[in-house]
Amino acid sequence: MRAYIFVCFLFVGVSAFTQVISLTVRSKITAECTEELNYVHMLNGVLPNSIRCVAWASVPDGKSARFDCISRSYRYYFPKANLDLDRIRQAAADLVGTHDFRNFCKLDITNSEPTFIRRIDNVTVEQLNSGHDLNSKNSGYEMCELLVHGSGFLWHQIRCVVAILISIGQGKEDASLVRMLLDIEKYPCTPNYQIASELPLVLFDCQFDGVDWICDQASLRITICHLQRHWASFQIRATMTKAMLDNLENQISDKQQLPILGQLSIVDTDSNSLLGYNNTRRDYQPILTRPVRESVEAKVEKFQNKKTKLETTDEVNQSD
């Protein structure tokens, strides 16, 4: 029987709340037995704790969780720091619609005729209301959420979008940068810039037509308890860290000399650079003035030449 499995990936690279996979499973449905196997309980019994099955659904043969998904939503979480959220919202509005996003992704040229056309239906940027006492008003420690909903996404597209929006929110780039990078006639090659970290990125929702999800209540309660333990652990650490920061910051006599949260790094420079924004270098070079990467056409031609060379070598070896 063909089935979709609804799973959560917790803090494994890019987290996913609603990742869906398709696979073929055995069934115990017969003329005498109408109760199906408890796939959720069975899978959670063998999966690592970082991967939890939430629900399943029976689907027709040939269905693909990847290609039959009609829309996806990603969320990206970040501290407000010194960012201008209105500038970010202004720039993010230009992402909505059907565009060629080649300047907002890592190019995948394994197809001889790659397409980078995607449709984004909605983009929102909101400051989150905190349910705890960590975020004093206008301290920079407030958390924000970027929500992007669309039909499909390219390789590293959200992380590239975040990197561009953060530079705009810092005031280092004009809000028109997004619109300009979407103009592939004027900017056919991607300028060099580092993408944002994968840690705050969550695949939050996947939509399918005609799928009836089946949950196991007992397994769901266990997963909730598992997530509550994660939440408590991280919240305790965050509270302790914030208390340390408050104590140390109170000892700084000149508040103007306090380190700015926005001077940390959110770009993917190394595994430790997970939160914050950019570096403290003063010689910032505007993105549109930077050296550019190879064009799509050049990369495709190089890949096809390499592929042809390998195929020719294989044919020669086989003839020998």
GROMACS .gro file of C-alpha atoms in nm:
model
  320
    1MET     CA    1   0.000   0.000   0.000
    2ARG     CA    2   0.125   0.349  -0.084
    3ALA     CA    3   0.130   0.593   0.209
    4TYR     CA    4   0.234   0.944   0.305
    5ILE     CA    5   0.407   0.975   0.641
    6PHE     CA    6   0.391   1.310   0.822
    7VAL     CA    7   0.710   1.355   1.028
    8CYS     CA    8   0.889   1.618   1.239
    9PHE     CA    9   1.265   1.664   1.211
   10LEU     CA   10   1.387   1.831   1.529
   11PHE     CA   11   1.707   2.034   1.511
   12VAL     CA   12   1.865   1.814   1.242
   13GLY     CA   13   2.011   2.066   0.997
   14VAL     CA   14   1.699   2.244   0.870
   15SER     CA   15   1.417   2.160   1.111
   16ALA     CA   16   1.083   2.051   0.967
   17PHE     CA   17   0.750   2.046   1.144
   18THR     CA   18   0.558   1.905   0.849
   19GLN     CA   19   0.797   1.708   0.636
   20VAL     CA   20   0.611   1.445   0.434
   21ILE     CA   21   0.762   1.133   0.281
   22SER     CA   22   0.602   0.871   0.058
   23LEU     CA   23   0.672   0.500   0.085
   24THR     CA   24   0.519   0.158   0.032
   25VAL     CA   25   0.406  -0.021   0.349
   26ARG     CA   26   0.247  -0.356   0.428
   27SER     CA   27  -0.119  -0.362   0.524
   28LYS     CA   28  -0.326  -0.595   0.741
   29ILE     CA   29  -0.662  -0.492   0.593
   30THR     CA   30  -0.856  -0.801   0.484
   31ALA     CA   31  -1.218  -0.901   0.442
   32GLU     CA   32  -1.218  -1.001   0.808
   33CYS     CA   33  -0.997  -0.721   0.949
   34THR     CA   34  -1.078  -0.353   0.890
   35GLU     CA   35  -0.831  -0.205   1.140
   36GLU     CA   36  -0.502  -0.091   0.986
   37LEU     CA   37  -0.157  -0.121   1.139
   38ASN     CA   38  -0.054   0.161   1.374
   39TYR     CA   39   0.218   0.302   1.149
   40VAL     CA   40   0.282   0.607   1.368
   41HIS     CA   41   0.353   0.397   1.677
   42MET     CA   42   0.559   0.144   1.481
   43LEU     CA   43   0.780   0.404   1.314
   44ASN     CA   44   0.839   0.606   1.630
   45GLY     CA   45   0.953   0.286   1.797
   46VAL     CA   46   1.251   0.260   1.561
   47LEU     CA   47   1.321   0.624   1.466
   48PRO     CA   48   1.574   0.838   1.657
   49ASN     CA   49   1.430   1.093   1.901
   50SER     CA   50   1.515   1.375   1.661
   51ILE     CA   51   1.264   1.238   1.408
   52ARG     CA   52   0.902   1.186   1.513
   53CYS     CA   53   0.617   1.050   1.303
   54VAL     CA   54   0.294   1.246   1.362
   55ALA     CA   55   0.039   1.107   1.114
   56TRP     CA   56  -0.005   0.896   0.803
   57ALA     CA   57  -0.242   0.875   0.506
   58SER     CA   58  -0.320   0.616   0.241
   59VAL     CA   59  -0.268   0.751  -0.112
   60PRO     CA   60  -0.296   0.603  -0.464
   61ASP     CA   61   0.004   0.429  -0.618
   62GLY     CA   62   0.238   0.664  -0.798
   63LYS     CA   63   0.179   0.955  -0.563
   64SER     CA   64   0.493   1.152  -0.471
   65ALA     CA   65   0.524   1.354  -0.150
   66ARG     CA   66   0.770   1.580  -0.328
   67PHE     CA   67   0.605   1.641  -0.664
   68ASP     CA   68   0.238   1.629  -0.557
   69CYS     CA   69   0.279   1.889  -0.283
   70ILE     CA   70   0.079   2.196  -0.393
   71SER     CA   71   0.233   2.450  -0.153
   72ARG     CA   72   0.488   2.486   0.125
   73SER     CA   73   0.548   2.734   0.406
   74TYR     CA   74   0.884   2.813   0.565
   75ARG     CA   75   0.948   3.008   0.882
   76TYR     CA   76   1.277   3.170   0.979
   77TYR     CA   77   1.337   3.298   1.334
   78PHE     CA   78   1.582   3.573   1.425
   79PRO     CA   79   1.648   3.831   1.700
   80LYS     CA   80   1.537   4.185   1.619
   81ALA     CA   81   1.871   4.336   1.726
   82ASN     CA   82   1.919   4.664   1.538
   83LEU     CA   83   1.711   4.567   1.235
   84ASP     CA   84   1.455   4.796   1.073
   85LEU     CA   85   1.159   4.561   1.025
   86ASP     CA   86   0.967   4.811   0.812
   87ARG     CA   87   1.251   4.819   0.559
   88ILE     CA   88   1.256   4.439   0.557
   89ARG     CA   89   0.879   4.427   0.498
   90GLN     CA   90   0.908   4.678   0.216
   91ALA     CA   91   1.175   4.470   0.043
   92ALA     CA   92   1.000   4.137   0.112
   93ALA     CA   93   0.686   4.258  -0.066
   94ASP     CA   94   0.879   4.248  -0.396
   95LEU     CA   95   0.927   3.871  -0.354
   96VAL     CA   96   0.554   3.804  -0.394
   97GLY     CA   97   0.452   3.678  -0.736
   98THR     CA   98   0.605   3.456  -1.004
   99HIS     CA   99   0.970   3.538  -1.064
  100ASP     CA  100   1.302   3.394  -1.177
  101PHE     CA  101   1.483   3.343  -0.845
  102ARG     CA  102   1.824   3.240  -0.983
  103ASN     CA  103   1.990   3.517  -0.780
  104PHE     CA  104   1.828   3.385  -0.462
  105CYS     CA  105   1.944   3.022  -0.460
  106LYS     CA  106   2.231   2.780  -0.500
  107LEU     CA  107   2.224   2.684  -0.867
  108ASP     CA  108   2.131   2.323  -0.945
  109ILE     CA  109   2.234   2.259  -1.305
  110THR     CA  110   2.203   1.879  -1.315
  111ASN     CA  111   1.916   1.935  -1.560
  112SER     CA  112   2.025   2.048  -1.906
  113GLU     CA  113   1.743   2.305  -1.909
  114PRO     CA  114   1.710   2.423  -1.548
  115THR     CA  115   1.428   2.655  -1.450
  116PHE     CA  116   1.437   2.897  -1.160
  117ILE     CA  117   1.080   3.021  -1.195
  118ARG     CA  118   0.887   2.992  -0.869
  119ARG     CA  119   0.572   3.149  -0.725
  120ILE     CA  120   0.567   3.308  -0.381
  121ASP     CA  121   0.215   3.378  -0.255
  122ASN     CA  122   0.281   3.557   0.071
  123VAL     CA  123   0.567   3.695   0.283
  124THR     CA  124   0.523   3.834   0.634
  125VAL     CA  125   0.771   3.962   0.892
  126GLU     CA  126   0.645   3.990   1.249
  127GLN     CA  127   0.789   4.054   1.593
  128LEU     CA  128   0.677   3.771   1.819
  129ASN     CA  129   0.487   3.828   2.141
  130SER     CA  130   0.694   3.666   2.412
  131GLY     CA  131   0.526   3.446   2.670
  132HIS     CA  132   0.819   3.487   2.909
  133ASP     CA  133   1.020   3.770   3.061
  134LEU     CA  134   1.329   3.742   2.842
  135ASN     CA  135   1.246   4.017   2.599
  136SER     CA  136   1.240   4.363   2.752
  137LYS     CA  137   1.082   4.617   2.517
  138ASN     CA  138   1.315   4.752   2.247
  139SER     CA  139   1.616   4.570   2.393
  140GLY     CA  140   1.711   4.402   2.066
  141TYR     CA  141   1.655   4.059   2.218
  142GLU     CA  142   1.298   4.037   2.088
  143MET     CA  143   1.246   3.746   1.848
  144CYS     CA  144   1.102   3.788   1.501
  145GLU     CA  145   0.957   3.551   1.242
  146LEU     CA  146   0.976   3.555   0.864
  147LEU     CA  147   0.699   3.348   0.702
  148VAL     CA  148   0.722   3.262   0.332
  149HIS     CA  149   0.442   3.070   0.158
  150GLY     CA  150   0.472   2.950  -0.201
  151SER     CA  151   0.422   2.675  -0.453
  152GLY     CA  152   0.778   2.548  -0.429
  153PHE     CA  153   1.130   2.658  -0.351
  154LEU     CA  154   1.480   2.633  -0.492
  155TRP     CA  155   1.794   2.501  -0.324
  156HIS     CA  156   1.881   2.734  -0.030
  157GLN     CA  157   1.626   2.989  -0.154
  158ILE     CA  158   1.497   3.093   0.189
  159ARG     CA  159   1.847   3.124   0.334
  160CYS     CA  160   1.949   3.346   0.041
  161VAL     CA  161   1.636   3.558   0.083
  162VAL     CA  162   1.708   3.602   0.455
  163ALA     CA  163   2.068   3.707   0.389
  164ILE     CA  164   1.950   3.979   0.150
  165LEU     CA  165   1.667   4.097   0.378
  166ILE     CA  166   1.898   4.117   0.680
  167SER     CA  167   2.143   4.338   0.491
  168ILE     CA  168   1.850   4.564   0.401
  169GLY     CA  169   1.722   4.566   0.759
  170GLN     CA  170   2.066   4.677   0.877
  171GLY     CA  171   2.057   4.971   0.640
  172LYS     CA  172   2.355   4.842   0.443
  173GLU     CA  173   2.145   4.789   0.130
  174ASP     CA  174   1.852   4.974  -0.022
  175ALA     CA  175   1.508   4.810  -0.010
  176SER     CA  176   1.511   4.805  -0.391
  177LEU     CA  177   1.786   4.537  -0.387
  178VAL     CA  178   1.532   4.253  -0.397
  179ARG     CA  179   1.357   4.399  -0.700
  180MET     CA  180   1.689   4.455  -0.875
  181LEU     CA  181   1.813   4.099  -0.814
  182LEU     CA  182   1.486   3.969  -0.961
  183ASP     CA  183   1.567   4.156  -1.284
  184ILE     CA  184   1.771   3.883  -1.457
  185GLU     CA  185   1.797   4.087  -1.776
  186LYS     CA  186   2.001   4.345  -1.590
  187TYR     CA  187   2.159   4.107  -1.337
  188PRO     CA  188   2.189   3.762  -1.505
  189CYS     CA  189   2.471   3.650  -1.274
  190THR     CA  190   2.451   3.626  -0.895
  191PRO     CA  191   2.674   3.861  -0.694
  192ASN     CA  192   2.883   3.693  -0.425
  193TYR     CA  193   2.713   3.694  -0.086
  194GLN     CA  194   2.697   3.448   0.202
  195ILE     CA  195   2.370   3.273   0.279
  196ALA     CA  196   2.206   3.276   0.622
  197SER     CA  197   2.240   2.996   0.876
  198GLU     CA  198   2.019   2.688   0.848
  199LEU     CA  199   1.952   2.667   1.225
  200PRO     CA  200   1.655   2.910   1.245
  201LEU     CA  201   1.489   2.768   0.931
  202VAL     CA  202   1.179   2.548   0.965
  203LEU     CA  203   0.970   2.381   0.695
  204PHE     CA  204   0.643   2.454   0.872
  205ASP     CA  205   0.367   2.336   0.642
  206CYS     CA  206   0.310   2.120   0.332
  207GLN     CA  207  -0.029   2.113   0.159
  208PHE     CA  208  -0.174   1.825  -0.046
  209ASP     CA  209  -0.507   1.784  -0.223
  210GLY     CA  210  -0.739   1.506  -0.104
  211VAL     CA  211  -0.521   1.368   0.176
  212ASP     CA  212  -0.691   1.256   0.499
  213TRP     CA  213  -0.434   1.234   0.776
  214ILE     CA  214  -0.472   0.969   1.047
  215CYS     CA  215  -0.321   1.045   1.389
  216ASP     CA  216  -0.256   0.816   1.684
  217GLN     CA  217  -0.355   1.007   1.998
  218ALA     CA  218  -0.126   0.812   2.231
  219SER     CA  219   0.177   0.869   2.007
  220LEU     CA  220   0.082   1.235   1.969
  221ARG     CA  221   0.083   1.284   2.347
  222ILE     CA  222   0.428   1.123   2.368
  223THR     CA  223   0.562   1.355   2.097
  224ILE     CA  224   0.416   1.658   2.276
  225CYS     CA  225   0.589   1.552   2.598
  226HIS     CA  226   0.913   1.506   2.403
  227LEU     CA  227   0.889   1.858   2.262
  228GLN     CA  228   0.795   2.002   2.601
  229ARG     CA  229   1.119   1.862   2.743
  230HIS     CA  230   1.312   2.023   2.458
  231TRP     CA  231   1.133   2.354   2.516
  232ALA     CA  232   1.198   2.350   2.892
  233SER     CA  233   1.567   2.271   2.846
  234PHE     CA  234   1.626   2.547   2.592
  235GLN     CA  235   1.409   2.797   2.779
  236ILE     CA  236   1.600   2.740   3.103
  237ARG     CA  237   1.930   2.793   2.924
  238ALA     CA  238   1.800   3.106   2.752
  239THR     CA  239   1.672   3.247   3.083
  240MET     CA  240   2.003   3.179   3.256
  241THR     CA  241   2.199   3.336   2.969
  242LYS     CA  242   1.975   3.645   2.965
  243ALA     CA  243   2.019   3.686   3.343
  244MET     CA  244   2.397   3.676   3.296
  245LEU     CA  245   2.373   3.935   3.018
  246ASP     CA  246   2.156   4.166   3.229
  247ASN     CA  247   2.403   4.144   3.518
  248LEU     CA  248   2.706   4.213   3.301
  249GLU     CA  249   2.538   4.492   3.103
  250ASN     CA  250   2.443   4.667   3.428
  251GLN     CA  251   2.814   4.689   3.512
  252ILE     CA  252   2.890   4.887   3.195
  253SER     CA  253   2.887   5.253   3.298
  254ASP     CA  254   2.867   5.391   2.944
  255LYS     CA  255   2.573   5.215   2.778
  256GLN     CA  256   2.686   5.348   2.440
  257GLN     CA  257   2.985   5.116   2.465
  258LEU     CA  258   2.773   4.802   2.500
  259PRO     CA  259   2.831   4.542   2.227
  260ILE     CA  260   2.549   4.555   1.974
  261LEU     CA  261   2.358   4.232   1.920
  262GLY     CA  262   2.348   4.317   1.552
  263GLN     CA  263   2.726   4.285   1.523
  264LEU     CA  264   2.712   3.908   1.559
  265SER     CA  265   2.688   3.685   1.254
  266ILE     CA  266   2.384   3.523   1.100
  267VAL     CA  267   2.558   3.436   0.775
  268ASP     CA  268   2.681   3.083   0.723
  269THR     CA  269   3.052   3.148   0.782
  270ASP     CA  270   3.105   2.852   1.015
  271SER     CA  271   2.910   2.612   1.234
  272ASN     CA  272   2.929   2.846   1.534
  273SER     CA  273   2.784   3.150   1.357
  274LEU     CA  274   2.420   3.075   1.417
  275LEU     CA  275   2.252   3.396   1.529
  276GLY     CA  276   2.299   3.770   1.504
  277TYR     CA  277   2.392   3.969   1.198
  278ASN     CA  278   2.695   4.019   0.979
  279ASN     CA  279   3.040   4.110   1.099
  280THR     CA  280   3.193   4.429   1.232
  281ARG     CA  281   3.407   4.509   0.929
  282ARG     CA  282   3.363   4.870   0.819
  283ASP     CA  283   3.465   4.813   0.459
  284TYR     CA  284   3.124   4.679   0.359
  285GLN     CA  285   3.092   4.637  -0.017
  286PRO     CA  286   2.741   4.679  -0.161
  287ILE     CA  287   2.617   4.350  -0.304
  288LEU     CA  288   2.557   4.477  -0.658
  289THR     CA  289   2.918   4.598  -0.684
  290ARG     CA  290   3.069   4.263  -0.588
  291PRO     CA  291   3.221   4.005  -0.825
  292VAL     CA  292   2.959   3.774  -0.974
  293ARG     CA  293   2.941   3.397  -1.005
  294GLU     CA  294   2.929   3.202  -1.329
  295SER     CA  295   2.613   3.241  -1.535
  296VAL     CA  296   2.359   2.960  -1.549
  297GLU     CA  297   2.442   2.900  -1.916
  298ALA     CA  298   2.816   2.870  -1.845
  299LYS     CA  299   2.761   2.629  -1.556
  300VAL     CA  300   2.522   2.413  -1.762
  301GLU     CA  301   2.769   2.399  -2.051
  302LYS     CA  302   3.055   2.304  -1.818
  303PHE     CA  303   2.843   2.034  -1.652
  304GLN     CA  304   2.727   1.889  -1.985
  305ASN     CA  305   3.084   1.881  -2.121
  306LYS     CA  306   3.200   1.697  -1.810
  307LYS     CA  307   2.908   1.455  -1.836
  308THR     CA  308   2.981   1.386  -2.205
  309LYS     CA  309   3.349   1.328  -2.129
  310LEU     CA  310   3.264   1.077  -1.855
  311GLU     CA  311   3.016   0.894  -2.081
  312THR     CA  312   3.278   0.874  -2.358
  313THR     CA  313   3.534   0.737  -2.113
  314ASP     CA  314   3.287   0.472  -1.993
  315GLU     CA  315   3.213   0.365  -2.352
  316VAL     CA  316   3.585   0.330  -2.425
  317ASN     CA  317   3.640   0.127  -2.109
  318GLN     CA  318   3.348  -0.102  -2.194
  319SER     CA  319   3.476  -0.157  -2.549
  320ASP     CA  320   3.813  -0.261  -2.408
   0.00000   0.00000   0.00000
